[in-house]
Amino acid sequence: MKVKKLFAQAEDFLNSDNRKRKEKKKCLIHVLKKLDKYEDKLNERLRDAEDDEVIDKLNRKLALAQAQQKKGRVLMKELG
Amino acid sequence: MLRKIFLPSILLVLAYGFWISPDFKEISAGVAIFLFGMLSLEEGFKAFTGGLLENMLRRTTDKLWKSLSFGFVTTSIMQSSSLVSVITISFLSAGLISLAAGIGIIFGANLGTTTGAWLVAGFGLKVKISAYAMPMIVFGVILVFQKSKELKGIGYVLSGLGFLFLGIHHMKEGFDAFSGTLDLTKFAVDGYSGVLLFTLLGLIATVVMQSSHATLVLIITALAVQQITYENALALAIGANVGTTVTAILGAMSANVEGRRLAGAHLIFNIVTAALAIGLIYQLTHVVDIVSGWLGIGHDNYTLKLAVFHTLFNLMGVLLMTPFINPMVKFLEGYITAKTWAVSQPRFLHESALEFTDTALKAVRKETLHLYDNAFEIIAAGLRLQPGLVHSDMPIEELIRTANRGDPIDIDERYNVRIKGLYGNIIDFISQVTMDMTVAQTEELFELRTAGRDIVEAIKDIKHLQKNLDVYMVSNNPRIREEYDAIRLQLATVLRGLSLVREQGDDSAAILSLDNLKSEVDYSEAKIISTVDELIRNNRISPEMATSLMNDSSYAYNISSKLVEMGEALFSSGSPDLRDAERSIALEDDEIEAVMLLSQNKGSIKDA
């Protein structure tokens, strides 16, 4: 079993396409998590905001972050 | 002159030696094969430097013990302190590690080289290693011809080890045959004069072969067949240690001031350690006997005792010098100083950074950031803003109000002094990055080159903008003054936004917020255009003023867009893979436009 696992790991290491895809997916997950946190912060600020101009700016930022999230999720699906 | 006659003399002496002694020929061939093996090993490890080594260096050099361990472990694995020195100098030149961390690595590497002596004395001389060498070379060469970078790297490492083993075998065989015809121990010299003479010989041998490891293997194989005395072998080992510094000094010649400081630290370490080892050689041999007894090494097993000695005196050096790393850093920083120039000089572009694609890319990135720092001052000054205040928390509107309205700055002069030469150096350096690059690395280099061009073009645009800005900032017409302040506000917002993103370069969300900065630029540009229309319609500004305003708003838009694009390429401090992920999520211009349109429609429905 251990030998099988070792072979699988070695194959994984030498299969650079697969490795690169996994690495890309890992990085995308990392970026999407950061975006989640950023969106939470924007929502928090939006709840406290009273000035119309500030609300407008925050809404625009939020819309962009959501579009980026959407784009990221599509890419994740493509990577499988 | 000396250089010119050095190589032919060496070749002549060797040729004469080969003619009179076939055994000498075999020993020399052994050394040559061994050195070739080291070259191959280095080539193999270079294949794994892309990203992996960089990440390791970043994680393993934040504390002194980690730097020491990194130097020890990598040198033990790669069996080449020269390669570790070159990599360290290259990373130090590119500003990736501190001088103290670099010194730690070098100290660790000195200890790491001692594992070589153990391997050769403990394994190489006892086992018929040539039996392992042949299959290693065959498998290695097959792998070298593969396309995959990793397999190629493994191939070079494998064949490198094979050649090392083969080299040791030929040295051993050569000395074995040699001992039948000639007894070199007749030339042994006793006492301190012998110690000094053989230290010098060890030093010369290492300088010629450019490898203390090769010298040490030669000493061990000669000692194994009793062609040199144990005492003289110890002195030769000390000399080999000092000789290895020459490689580091040669490597540092093309490095920046940090690289030269590191070579200085290496020299101090090896000279102090060698002086101590020579001074205490008899006491040390006594300690070696005791330690060998503990380790169960036979009294007459001089090769392993030499390995013990080599480890002990390097360990003594590390233990003795490590507490002095910080004073050493201070001393070297005071003694080896960088030249100060009126004209901006490159800080990170050095030949040593060209050794590896990763360090070359890092150097270009850092130097382009340096170029941006210089450009930032010029752009801020061109807008009559104080650069320090742009970085501060002061509200942007207040920043515009408190701006300096004194004499205009000479942007051409500042461009010549702070930008032109530096940009030329970056372009020149990029043209020298000729090593094999992956597609991703080629793209990164292209992006960095574009970022540099964006910075230069932004300066040229600010020069055009400044002409009217200086006139209309003090105009009697309050509306034109307001509009030029709006342009300044737009650019100041971009400059501050970029500073904030740069500060959080490790946060992907901050990098992606550059999309928001782009949308803000579009938004304020649209606002300026609609205001200009209104001002012309109502005859609030003259047609000349309107033309200037339209042109200058276009310059401001170009400057903003170029700087934001530059920020996208330069500010992310993550790994190349992370940068790639950030870029793939970042929105294109039409996507931003669509999002903004949708958000505007939502706003108008709400208002209705």
XYZ file of C-alpha atoms in Angstrom:
688
model
C 0.000 0.000 0.000
C 2.792 2.345 1.007
C 4.714 1.566 -2.177
C 1.560 2.269 -4.205
C 1.160 5.597 -2.446
C 4.811 6.396 -3.049
C 4.446 5.602 -6.755
C 1.310 7.737 -6.934
C 3.158 10.614 -5.305
C 6.157 10.228 -7.631
C 3.823 10.106 -10.657
C 2.062 13.183 -9.354
C 5.405 14.977 -8.970
C 6.563 14.083 -12.453
C 3.218 14.911 -14.082
C 3.877 18.623 -14.231
C 0.546 19.526 -15.917
C -1.440 17.937 -13.140
C 0.779 19.524 -10.505
C 0.460 22.955 -12.089
C -3.339 22.600 -12.274
C -3.498 21.667 -8.584
C -1.217 24.560 -7.654
C -3.376 26.961 -9.685
C -6.513 25.690 -7.967
C -4.896 26.106 -4.537
C -3.959 29.709 -5.340
C -7.431 30.488 -6.684
C -8.994 29.157 -3.465
C -6.617 31.370 -1.479
C -7.538 34.477 -3.507
C -11.277 33.725 -3.301
C -11.030 33.375 0.483
C -9.319 36.772 0.684
C -12.093 38.231 -1.483
C -14.719 36.720 0.864
C -13.129 38.482 3.812
C -12.909 41.733 1.824
C -16.613 41.491 0.930
C -17.511 40.905 4.601
C -15.597 44.053 5.536
C -17.343 46.087 2.810
C -20.760 44.826 3.950
C -19.937 45.757 7.524
C -18.931 49.269 6.457
C -22.045 49.530 4.306
C -24.260 48.742 7.302
C -22.650 51.587 9.296
C -22.516 54.107 6.411
C -24.978 56.994 6.318
C -23.532 59.351 3.700
C -25.012 58.703 0.217
C -21.705 59.227 -1.586
C -19.936 56.746 0.708
C -22.753 54.208 0.256
C -22.508 54.626 -3.511
C -18.736 54.070 -3.456
C -19.038 51.000 -1.229
C -21.740 49.534 -3.450
C -19.514 49.922 -6.489
C -16.614 48.245 -4.669
C -18.904 45.431 -3.609
C -20.255 44.935 -7.136
C -16.689 44.648 -8.483
C -15.634 42.196 -5.763
C -18.708 40.062 -6.481
C -17.931 40.053 -10.214
C -14.377 38.943 -9.407
C -15.742 36.165 -7.163
C -18.021 35.009 -9.972
C -15.131 34.976 -12.450
C -13.006 33.032 -9.985
C -15.689 30.395 -9.427
C -16.068 29.870 -13.179
C -12.305 29.346 -13.410
C -12.428 26.872 -10.510
C -15.090 24.847 -12.327
C -12.987 24.823 -15.482
C -10.017 23.485 -13.514
C -12.193 20.625 -12.255
C 50.295 39.370 -17.701
C 50.227 36.808 -14.861
C 46.768 35.703 -15.999
C 48.001 35.185 -19.551
C 50.824 32.830 -18.565
C 48.902 31.067 -15.783
C 46.739 28.779 -17.929
C 49.439 27.718 -20.457
C 51.859 27.004 -17.569
C 49.319 24.790 -15.796
C 48.588 22.924 -19.041
C 52.303 22.439 -19.741
C 53.066 21.149 -16.234
C 50.128 18.733 -16.439
C 51.141 17.510 -19.918
C 54.705 16.873 -18.701
C 53.350 15.072 -15.644
C 51.123 12.835 -17.809
C 54.095 11.993 -20.002
C 56.338 10.890 -17.185
C 53.737 9.226 -14.933
C 50.592 7.314 -15.943
C 49.592 7.235 -12.247
C 49.671 11.016 -12.073
C 47.512 10.987 -15.202
C 44.959 8.751 -13.487
C 44.870 10.932 -10.373
C 44.449 14.081 -12.466
C 41.719 12.441 -14.542
C 40.028 11.492 -11.268
C 40.111 15.137 -10.151
C 38.809 16.304 -13.540
C 35.963 13.751 -13.528
C 35.161 14.725 -9.928
C 35.007 18.435 -10.855
C 32.857 17.625 -13.886
C 30.539 15.723 -11.545
C 30.276 18.811 -9.342
C 29.385 20.964 -12.354
C 26.709 18.474 -13.342
C 25.385 18.348 -9.774
C 25.169 22.147 -9.679
C 23.353 22.194 -13.026
C 20.886 19.658 -11.671
C 20.115 21.616 -8.525
C 19.690 24.785 -10.569
C 16.686 23.102 -12.226
C 14.965 23.119 -8.848
C 15.733 26.745 -8.004
C 12.587 28.085 -9.723
C 10.313 29.026 -6.840
C 11.170 26.099 -4.549
C 14.492 27.429 -3.312
C 13.113 30.946 -3.141
C 10.231 29.830 -0.925
C 12.613 27.837 1.242
C 14.923 30.832 1.605
C 12.019 33.099 2.545
C 10.807 30.698 5.225
C 14.155 29.616 6.544
C 16.098 32.807 6.992
C 13.977 34.809 9.435
C 15.978 33.518 12.425
C 19.718 32.984 12.777
C 19.500 29.292 13.688
C 17.306 28.758 10.636
C 19.851 30.464 8.350
C 22.648 28.332 9.820
C 20.587 25.169 9.379
C 19.646 26.161 5.819
C 23.330 26.620 4.917
C 24.275 23.330 6.598
C 21.464 21.245 5.105
C 21.643 22.607 1.544
C 25.431 22.259 1.391
C 25.236 18.732 2.805
C 22.681 17.775 0.148
C 24.246 19.596 -2.796
C 27.832 18.921 -1.659
C 28.871 22.333 -2.958
C 29.417 25.326 -0.716
C 30.284 27.333 -3.855
C 26.785 26.870 -5.270
C 25.233 27.840 -1.920
C 27.544 30.924 -1.772
C 26.623 31.963 -5.317
C 22.882 31.521 -4.630
C 23.183 33.455 -1.350
C 25.080 36.335 -3.000
C 22.551 36.376 -5.809
C 19.595 36.512 -3.358
C 21.354 39.126 -1.237
C 22.057 41.271 -4.318
C 18.395 41.050 -5.282
C 17.456 42.233 -1.753
C 15.616 39.008 -0.859
C 17.512 38.247 2.359
C 19.338 40.324 4.979
C 23.132 40.419 5.345
C 22.906 38.751 8.787
C 20.840 35.915 7.280
C 23.358 35.601 4.426
C 26.248 35.355 6.901
C 24.299 32.696 8.827
C 23.869 30.668 5.624
C 27.592 30.944 4.813
C 28.580 29.807 8.327
C 26.173 26.876 8.009
C 27.551 26.073 4.552
C 31.090 25.865 5.983
C 29.875 23.235 8.409
C 27.903 21.536 5.618
C 31.053 20.990 3.529
C 32.458 18.796 6.304
C 29.853 16.122 5.522
C 31.716 15.525 2.254
C 34.796 14.347 4.120
C 32.672 11.932 6.154
C 31.022 10.533 3.024
C 34.317 9.968 1.220
C 36.268 8.691 4.228
C 33.424 6.574 5.622
C 31.790 5.307 2.457
C 33.806 6.185 -0.623
C 36.985 4.422 0.416
C 35.386 1.322 1.911
C 32.912 0.424 -0.832
C 33.760 -0.074 -4.504
C 31.867 3.052 -5.479
C 32.725 2.799 -9.157
C 30.171 -0.064 -9.250
C 27.490 2.488 -8.319
C 28.911 5.166 -10.594
C 28.283 3.422 -13.927
C 24.515 2.820 -13.601
C 24.097 6.298 -12.116
C 25.762 7.895 -15.139
C 23.720 5.785 -17.585
C 20.372 6.515 -15.886
C 21.367 10.121 -15.369
C 22.261 10.758 -19.003
C 19.002 9.133 -20.202
C 17.055 11.473 -17.903
C 19.086 14.502 -19.052
C 17.667 13.992 -22.550
C 14.058 14.172 -21.301
C 11.899 17.221 -21.944
C 10.571 17.688 -18.407
C 12.624 20.203 -16.433
C 12.322 18.102 -13.270
C 13.477 14.893 -14.963
C 16.368 16.764 -16.588
C 17.346 18.104 -13.147
C 17.217 14.624 -11.598
C 19.303 13.365 -14.532
C 22.010 15.975 -13.952
C 22.082 15.227 -10.202
C 22.293 11.477 -10.810
C 25.006 11.706 -13.450
C 26.803 14.309 -11.303
C 26.916 11.869 -8.388
C 28.035 9.134 -10.757
C 30.937 11.259 -12.003
C 31.846 12.209 -8.418
C 32.056 8.512 -7.519
C 33.995 7.702 -10.670
C 36.401 10.572 -9.956
C 37.024 9.324 -6.406
C 37.610 5.801 -7.776
C 40.255 7.029 -10.241
C 41.990 9.154 -7.599
C 42.090 6.136 -5.279
C 43.411 3.834 -8.015
C 45.989 6.413 -9.065
C 47.340 6.887 -5.542
C 47.355 3.101 -4.987
C 49.574 2.594 -8.043
C 51.597 5.680 -7.194
C 52.537 4.329 -3.757
C 54.254 1.380 -5.452
C 56.667 3.609 -7.354
C 57.099 6.762 -5.302
C 56.797 7.555 -1.593
C 55.508 11.110 -1.230
C 55.820 10.956 2.577
C 59.546 11.558 2.025
C 58.542 15.154 1.360
C 56.671 15.429 4.676
C 57.689 18.380 6.840
C 57.343 18.245 10.614
C 56.547 21.005 13.082
C 54.919 24.401 12.541
C 56.874 25.041 9.338
C 55.243 21.914 7.902
C 51.802 23.077 9.075
C 52.253 26.476 7.391
C 53.723 24.990 4.195
C 50.938 22.429 3.746
C 48.252 24.983 4.639
C 49.605 27.080 1.777
C 49.629 24.034 -0.536
C 46.016 23.226 0.372
C 45.073 26.843 -0.331
C 46.785 26.850 -3.733
C 45.234 23.499 -4.721
C 41.752 24.806 -3.850
C 42.265 28.075 -5.713
C 43.389 26.148 -8.814
C 40.567 23.587 -8.646
C 37.998 26.127 -7.402
C 36.663 23.468 -5.043
C 37.638 22.703 -1.458
C 35.634 19.528 -1.744
C 37.864 18.237 -4.555
C 40.988 19.152 -2.556
C 39.652 17.331 0.467
C 38.867 14.185 -1.512
C 42.379 14.316 -2.944
C 43.811 14.656 0.593
C 41.710 11.775 1.920
C 42.577 9.416 -0.940
C 46.287 10.279 -0.620
C 46.081 9.794 3.141
C 44.320 6.431 2.710
C 47.368 5.026 0.872
C 49.754 6.846 3.241
C 51.180 9.121 0.583
C 50.959 12.057 2.999
C 51.319 12.122 6.753
C 48.300 12.652 8.993
C 49.707 15.951 10.357
C 50.320 17.327 6.881
C 46.828 16.219 5.789
C 45.334 18.265 8.637
C 47.238 21.349 7.473
C 46.127 20.764 3.875
C 42.490 20.613 5.060
C 42.923 23.982 6.821
C 44.381 25.450 3.624
C 41.481 24.069 1.564
C 39.056 25.882 3.858
C 40.770 29.226 3.301
C 41.108 28.584 -0.441
C 37.361 28.167 -0.842
C 36.924 31.840 0.096
C 38.547 32.765 -3.206
C 35.507 31.348 -5.051
C 33.232 33.511 -2.901
C 35.378 36.611 -3.491
C 35.373 36.039 -7.266
C 31.585 35.631 -7.138
C 31.222 38.842 -5.129
C 33.277 40.974 -7.543
C 30.284 41.398 -9.833
C 27.811 41.625 -6.939
C 26.536 44.761 -5.249
C 27.727 46.134 -1.935
C 25.753 43.499 0.043
C 27.382 40.690 -1.931
C 30.843 42.168 -1.265
C 30.015 42.420 2.435
C 29.000 38.761 2.465
C 32.279 37.761 0.805
C 34.038 39.862 3.487
C 32.238 37.908 6.216
C 33.210 34.634 4.532
C 36.848 35.728 4.398
C 36.855 36.817 8.068
C 35.273 33.525 9.140
C 37.696 31.317 7.240
C 40.819 33.283 8.165
C 39.939 33.452 11.877
C 39.003 29.761 11.917
C 42.179 28.787 10.044
C 44.381 30.930 12.327
C 42.829 29.303 15.374
C 43.141 25.820 13.900
C 46.830 26.411 13.062
C 47.540 27.905 16.480
C 45.770 25.107 18.324
C 46.576 22.270 15.913
C 48.244 20.029 18.519
C 45.470 20.589 21.073
C 42.905 19.933 18.326
C 44.539 16.637 17.304
C 44.307 15.605 20.951
C 40.558 16.462 20.963
C 40.184 14.565 17.660
C 41.694 11.472 19.325
C 39.233 11.762 22.215
C 36.204 12.304 19.939
C 37.335 9.471 17.644
C 37.541 7.215 20.687
C 33.947 8.110 21.596
C 32.796 7.422 18.043
C 34.614 4.062 17.953
C 36.993 5.181 15.193
C 40.180 3.117 15.209
C 43.404 4.772 16.387
C 45.017 4.275 12.970
C 41.948 5.186 10.879
C 43.435 8.506 9.808
C 40.959 9.255 7.036
C 37.979 9.265 9.404
C 40.064 11.136 11.979
C 40.687 13.780 9.298
C 36.902 14.044 8.818
C 36.525 14.490 12.596
C 39.199 17.196 12.548
C 37.582 18.977 9.594
C 34.197 18.988 11.341
C 35.645 20.015 14.697
C 37.559 23.038 13.490
C 34.674 24.295 11.365
C 32.271 23.751 14.279
C 34.712 25.647 16.501
C 34.644 28.515 13.999
C 30.831 28.567 13.822
C 30.443 28.469 17.616
C 33.054 31.153 18.080
C 31.921 33.520 15.342
C 28.119 33.213 15.520
C 27.752 35.527 18.563
C 29.685 38.140 16.573
C 27.439 38.148 13.490
C 25.718 41.422 14.395
C 28.965 43.305 15.218
C 30.381 41.813 12.000
C 27.401 43.184 10.050
C 28.008 46.625 11.596
C 31.725 46.466 10.808
C 31.166 45.365 7.214
C 28.468 47.981 6.659
C 30.845 50.656 7.912
C 33.858 49.370 6.004
C 32.325 48.351 2.676
C 30.011 51.183 1.669
C 27.980 51.909 -1.430
C 28.927 54.904 -3.559
C 26.463 57.772 -3.409
C 25.419 59.195 -6.752
C 23.531 62.297 -7.745
C 22.175 60.376 -10.708
C 19.911 57.504 -9.695
C 21.809 54.222 -9.943
C 20.381 50.700 -10.048
C 20.253 49.057 -6.634
C 19.362 45.499 -7.541
C 20.673 44.870 -11.056
C 23.925 42.970 -10.732
C 25.528 40.286 -12.816
C 25.195 37.805 -9.960
C 21.391 38.211 -10.110
C 21.563 36.935 -13.707
C 22.690 33.500 -12.470
C 19.109 32.291 -11.948
C 15.949 33.311 -13.788
C 14.056 33.768 -10.524
C 16.582 36.145 -9.019
C 16.892 38.031 -12.305
C 13.106 38.520 -12.367
C 13.086 39.557 -8.703
C 15.881 42.046 -9.371
C 13.993 43.552 -12.335
C 10.811 43.766 -10.220
C 12.615 45.518 -7.341
C 14.466 47.881 -9.655
C 11.238 48.794 -11.471
C 9.702 49.541 -8.066
C 12.744 51.735 -7.402
C 12.030 53.453 -10.738
C 8.417 53.957 -9.619
C 9.580 55.487 -6.308
C 11.622 58.026 -8.282
C 8.722 58.620 -10.683
C 6.282 59.013 -7.794
C 8.299 61.972 -6.459
C 8.376 63.612 -9.894
C 4.651 63.064 -10.558
C 3.706 64.356 -7.091
C 5.984 67.369 -7.500
C 4.574 67.983 -11.008
C 1.103 68.137 -9.434
C 2.520 70.468 -6.759
C 1.901 67.889 -4.043
C 4.269 66.918 -1.270
C 5.170 63.223 -1.780
C 5.250 62.566 1.983
C 1.715 63.894 2.407
C 0.386 61.745 -0.455
C 1.434 58.707 1.615
C -0.191 60.162 4.781
C -3.763 59.925 6.148
C -4.510 63.558 5.271
C -7.846 63.797 3.365
C -7.123 64.181 -0.363
C -9.156 67.418 -0.645
C -7.043 68.973 2.109
C -3.907 67.700 0.421
C -4.861 69.572 -2.761
C -5.557 72.766 -0.803
C -2.271 72.715 1.111
C -0.267 72.116 -2.062
C 2.846 74.069 -2.873
C 2.252 76.832 -5.398
C 5.858 77.987 -5.710
C 8.199 77.729 -8.713
C 7.458 74.916 -11.185
C 9.859 71.986 -11.131
C 12.035 71.146 -14.129
C 10.602 67.736 -15.052
C 13.080 67.266 -17.927
C 16.023 67.697 -15.586
C 14.539 65.363 -12.971
C 13.710 62.838 -15.696
C 17.327 62.843 -16.874
C 18.725 62.444 -13.365
C 16.218 60.091 -11.732
C 14.601 58.095 -14.531
C 16.373 57.956 -17.893
C 19.595 56.175 -16.857
C 17.849 53.841 -14.447
C 15.267 52.843 -17.048
C 18.085 52.264 -19.552
C 19.816 49.995 -17.025
C 16.627 47.991 -16.534
C 16.164 47.538 -20.286
C 19.809 46.553 -20.665
C 19.543 44.041 -17.801
C 16.369 42.534 -19.263
C 18.148 42.026 -22.594
C 20.825 40.031 -20.733
C 18.302 37.619 -19.194
C 18.977 34.975 -21.812
C 18.677 31.750 -19.850
C 15.956 29.162 -20.522
C 12.699 30.610 -19.312
C 9.318 29.024 -18.829
C 6.326 30.577 -20.609
C 5.205 32.077 -17.278
C 8.646 33.619 -16.681
C 8.742 35.079 -20.212
C 5.304 36.603 -19.636
C 6.405 38.005 -16.278
C 9.472 39.599 -17.829
C 7.321 41.116 -20.567
C 4.938 42.528 -17.941
C 7.816 44.024 -15.968
C 9.207 45.636 -19.116
C 5.752 47.068 -19.886
C 5.452 48.352 -16.299
C 8.739 50.239 -16.715
C 7.508 51.750 -19.986
C 4.210 52.749 -18.324
C 6.139 54.626 -15.624
C 8.257 56.491 -18.178
C 5.213 57.400 -20.284
C 3.394 58.641 -17.169
C 6.291 61.037 -16.530
C 6.191 62.293 -20.110
C 2.430 62.924 -19.770
C 2.870 64.765 -16.469
C 5.377 67.014 -18.233
C 2.717 68.032 -20.777
C 0.081 68.392 -18.072
C 2.305 70.554 -15.895
C 2.518 73.368 -18.489
C -1.186 74.306 -18.280
C -1.532 73.241 -14.659
C 0.967 75.889 -13.582
C -0.929 78.546 -15.541
C -4.523 77.651 -14.557
C -3.815 76.811 -10.921
C -3.377 80.571 -10.345
C -5.967 81.741 -12.910
C -8.496 84.473 -12.104
C -11.249 82.195 -13.405
C -12.418 80.128 -10.402
C -14.124 77.465 -12.617
C -10.951 76.561 -14.514
C -9.054 76.454 -11.204
C -11.660 74.058 -9.844
C -11.387 71.810 -12.885
C -7.593 71.609 -12.675
C -7.938 70.834 -8.966
C -10.327 68.017 -9.960
C -7.608 66.613 -12.246
C -5.073 66.872 -9.426
C -7.549 65.200 -7.091
C -8.020 62.330 -9.526
C -4.263 61.776 -9.835
C -3.643 62.177 -6.097
C -6.356 59.569 -5.443
C -4.596 57.163 -7.812
C -1.184 57.807 -6.223
C -2.546 57.245 -2.718
C -4.584 54.228 -3.809
C -1.448 52.702 -5.309
C 0.536 53.367 -2.117
C -2.134 51.605 -0.044
C -2.235 48.609 -2.384
C 1.569 48.391 -2.399
C 1.643 48.345 1.411
C -0.670 45.313 1.357
C 1.025 43.517 -1.529
C 0.591 40.182 0.249
C -3.209 40.556 0.318
C -4.788 39.392 -2.935
C -7.981 41.358 -2.213
C -5.915 44.573 -2.051
C -4.301 43.783 -5.410
C -7.720 43.093 -6.907
C -9.002 46.409 -5.500
C -6.955 48.010 -8.309
C -10.000 47.192 -10.464
C -11.927 49.588 -8.240
C -9.245 52.238 -8.734
C -9.648 51.763 -12.499
C -13.403 52.265 -12.238
C -12.867 55.391 -10.124
C -10.543 56.792 -12.790
C -13.203 56.120 -15.459
C -15.847 57.662 -13.239
C -13.937 60.887 -12.535
C -12.858 61.181 -16.193
C -16.519 60.974 -17.283
C -17.407 63.560 -14.645
C -14.705 65.985 -15.849
C -15.850 65.616 -19.482
C -19.496 66.320 -18.634
C -18.482 69.343 -16.538
C -16.363 70.723 -19.387
C -19.375 70.423 -21.724
C -21.501 72.309 -19.267
C -18.833 75.017 -18.754
C -18.483 75.572 -22.524
C -22.263 75.676 -23.007
C -22.619 78.325 -20.312
C -19.575 80.325 -21.445
C -17.882 79.887 -18.065
C -14.516 79.174 -19.689
C -12.919 80.362 -22.919
C -12.541 77.980 -25.938
C -8.714 77.959 -25.336
C -9.272 76.952 -21.742
C -11.686 74.241 -22.850
C -9.148 72.824 -25.336
C -6.415 72.781 -22.687
C -8.745 71.179 -20.172
C -9.837 68.448 -22.609
C -6.203 67.660 -23.524
C -5.033 67.698 -19.939
C -7.880 65.544 -18.710
C -6.836 63.058 -21.382
C -3.209 63.208 -20.110
C -4.445 62.668 -16.541
C -6.527 59.681 -17.653
C -3.514 58.170 -19.433
C -1.273 58.712 -16.419
C -3.831 57.115 -14.087
C -4.464 54.126 -16.356
C -0.767 53.496 -16.903
C 0.050 53.729 -13.212
C -2.776 51.347 -12.274
C -1.575 48.863 -14.916
C 1.933 49.236 -13.551
C 0.580 48.541 -10.036
C -1.104 45.364 -11.272
C 2.197 44.101 -12.642
C 4.465 45.204 -9.814
C 2.756 45.317 -6.443
C 1.715 41.757 -5.719
C 4.333 40.236 -3.418
C 2.915 36.705 -3.648
C 4.436 33.730 -5.455
C 4.270 33.645 -9.295
C 1.367 31.165 -9.076
C -0.558 33.446 -6.732
C 0.084 36.435 -8.990
C -1.212 34.374 -11.884
C -4.395 33.540 -9.939
C -4.904 37.224 -9.037
C -4.501 38.227 -12.672
C -6.943 35.586 -13.870
C -9.635 36.921 -11.498
C -8.973 40.618 -12.194
C -11.599 42.136 -14.489
C -11.029 43.348 -18.032
C -12.018 46.934 -18.943
C -15.289 45.852 -20.595
C -16.164 43.685 -17.591
C -15.625 46.645 -15.241
C -17.777 48.801 -17.499
C -20.568 46.206 -17.474
C -20.468 45.918 -13.668
C -20.571 49.709 -13.278
C -23.481 49.998 -15.691
C -25.415 47.347 -13.804
C -24.715 49.007 -10.478
C -25.799 52.411 -11.903
C -29.074 50.925 -13.198
C -29.744 49.365 -9.812
C -29.132 52.769 -8.206
C -31.540 54.535 -10.581
C -34.273 51.893 -10.039
C -33.879 52.365 -6.273
C -34.090 56.177 -6.639
C -37.230 55.850 -8.791
